[in-house]
Amino acid sequence: MRNIHQLSRSYFTISLLALMLVVSFSGIGFAGDGQVDLNTSTGKELQQLPGIGKGLAKRIVEYRTTNGPFKSVEELMKVKGIGKKTFAKMKERLTIGESAAVVAAQ
């Protein structure tokens, strides 16, 4: 009986560690303050933005792949389907990350 309790505790500990690992990596494209990094976010992460569905998220990723990293958040309006109104809804949640900002400044 004692071995069963030890085994249960081991499984619980491993499960807890695995959950912590998944949670820590699930927000790779998210900045620490809830912002979404246009240069590292996945399609699913981009869909968390207001007005962005599966199709627009795919176009954002395709644009980034074709044209390289976004140099400013305003560049997002170059993606077909994202106009001023859609951009205004999400602007406060967008970031381009430090590396792209350094490249844009040069």
Protein backbone atom coordinates (compact mmCIF):
# COMPACT_ATOMS: atom_id res chain seq x y z
CA MET A 1 0.00 0.00 0.00
CA ARG A 2 2.86 2.33 0.81
CA ASN A 3 4.36 1.83 -2.65
CA ILE A 4 1.06 2.84 -4.26
CA HIS A 5 1.05 6.14 -2.33
CA GLN A 6 4.65 6.85 -3.29
CA LEU A 7 3.90 6.05 -6.91
CA SER A 8 0.83 8.29 -6.84
CA ARG A 9 2.88 11.16 -5.43
CA SER A 10 5.51 10.66 -8.11
CA TYR A 11 2.91 10.74 -10.89
CA PHE A 12 1.33 13.83 -9.34
CA THR A 13 4.69 15.60 -9.14
CA ILE A 14 5.58 14.72 -12.73
CA SER A 15 2.13 15.81 -13.94
CA LEU A 16 2.42 19.10 -12.08
CA LEU A 17 5.87 19.78 -13.55
CA ALA A 18 4.63 18.92 -17.04
CA LEU A 19 1.67 21.28 -16.62
CA MET A 20 3.96 24.08 -15.47
CA LEU A 21 6.19 23.50 -18.50
CA VAL A 22 3.25 23.61 -20.92
CA VAL A 23 1.88 26.79 -19.35
CA SER A 24 5.26 28.51 -19.43
CA PHE A 25 5.76 27.77 -23.15
CA SER A 26 2.17 28.34 -24.26
CA GLY A 27 2.62 32.10 -24.37
CA ILE A 28 5.81 32.27 -26.43
CA GLY A 29 4.30 34.87 -28.75
CA PHE A 30 2.90 36.92 -25.92
CA ALA A 31 4.80 39.67 -24.22
CA GLY A 32 4.70 39.67 -20.42
CA ASP A 33 1.99 42.32 -20.25
CA GLY A 34 -0.58 40.55 -22.46
CA GLN A 35 0.64 42.05 -25.71
CA VAL A 36 0.99 39.96 -28.86
CA ASP A 37 4.32 40.02 -30.67
CA LEU A 38 3.63 40.23 -34.41
CA ASN A 39 7.01 38.67 -35.22
CA THR A 40 6.83 35.56 -33.04
CA SER A 41 3.13 34.78 -32.52
CA THR A 42 1.55 31.73 -34.04
CA GLY A 43 -1.70 31.88 -35.97
CA LYS A 44 -3.62 30.72 -32.90
CA GLU A 45 -2.03 33.41 -30.76
CA LEU A 46 -2.85 36.08 -33.34
CA GLN A 47 -6.48 34.96 -33.25
CA GLN A 48 -6.65 36.20 -29.66
CA LEU A 49 -6.57 39.75 -31.01
CA PRO A 50 -9.91 41.51 -31.58
CA GLY A 51 -11.04 41.22 -35.20
CA ILE A 52 -8.53 38.52 -36.15
CA GLY A 53 -9.93 35.20 -37.27
CA LYS A 54 -8.25 32.17 -38.74
CA GLY A 55 -7.99 33.67 -42.24
CA LEU A 56 -6.46 36.98 -41.17
CA ALA A 57 -4.08 35.23 -38.79
CA LYS A 58 -2.89 33.07 -41.68
CA ARG A 59 -2.37 36.17 -43.87
CA ILE A 60 -0.36 37.87 -41.10
CA VAL A 61 1.94 34.85 -40.79
CA GLU A 62 2.27 34.63 -44.61
CA TYR A 63 3.08 38.36 -44.82
CA ARG A 64 5.74 37.98 -42.13
CA THR A 65 7.22 34.94 -43.90
CA THR A 66 7.33 36.71 -47.26
CA ASN A 67 8.45 40.18 -46.14
CA GLY A 68 10.48 39.45 -43.03
CA PRO A 69 9.74 40.67 -39.52
CA PHE A 70 7.42 43.59 -38.96
CA LYS A 71 9.39 46.79 -38.39
CA SER A 72 6.45 48.61 -36.78
CA VAL A 73 3.00 47.63 -35.57
CA GLU A 74 1.50 50.00 -38.17
CA GLU A 75 2.99 47.81 -40.91
CA LEU A 76 0.25 45.31 -40.01
CA MET A 77 -2.14 47.46 -42.06
CA LYS A 78 -0.29 46.29 -45.19
CA VAL A 79 -1.86 42.86 -44.65
CA LYS A 80 -4.97 42.49 -46.84
CA GLY A 81 -8.09 42.76 -44.69
CA ILE A 82 -6.60 44.89 -41.94
CA GLY A 83 -7.64 48.50 -42.24
CA LYS A 84 -7.57 51.44 -39.88
CA LYS A 85 -10.65 50.34 -37.91
CA THR A 86 -9.46 46.78 -37.34
CA PHE A 87 -5.97 48.03 -36.48
CA ALA A 88 -7.37 50.57 -33.99
CA LYS A 89 -9.18 47.76 -32.10
CA MET A 90 -5.95 45.89 -31.42
CA LYS A 91 -3.21 48.52 -31.54
CA GLU A 92 -2.72 48.64 -27.76
CA ARG A 93 -2.07 44.88 -27.63
CA LEU A 94 0.53 44.76 -30.41
CA THR A 95 4.30 44.68 -30.13
CA ILE A 96 7.11 43.80 -32.52
CA GLY A 97 9.67 42.65 -29.97
CA GLU A 98 13.04 44.10 -29.18
CA SER A 99 15.09 42.56 -32.02
CA ALA A 100 12.82 43.97 -34.74
CA ALA A 101 12.77 47.37 -33.05
CA VAL A 102 16.59 47.43 -33.08
CA VAL A 103 16.67 46.50 -36.79
CA ALA A 104 14.10 49.21 -37.60
CA ALA A 105 16.11 51.85 -35.74
CA GLN A 106 19.25 51.15 -37.82
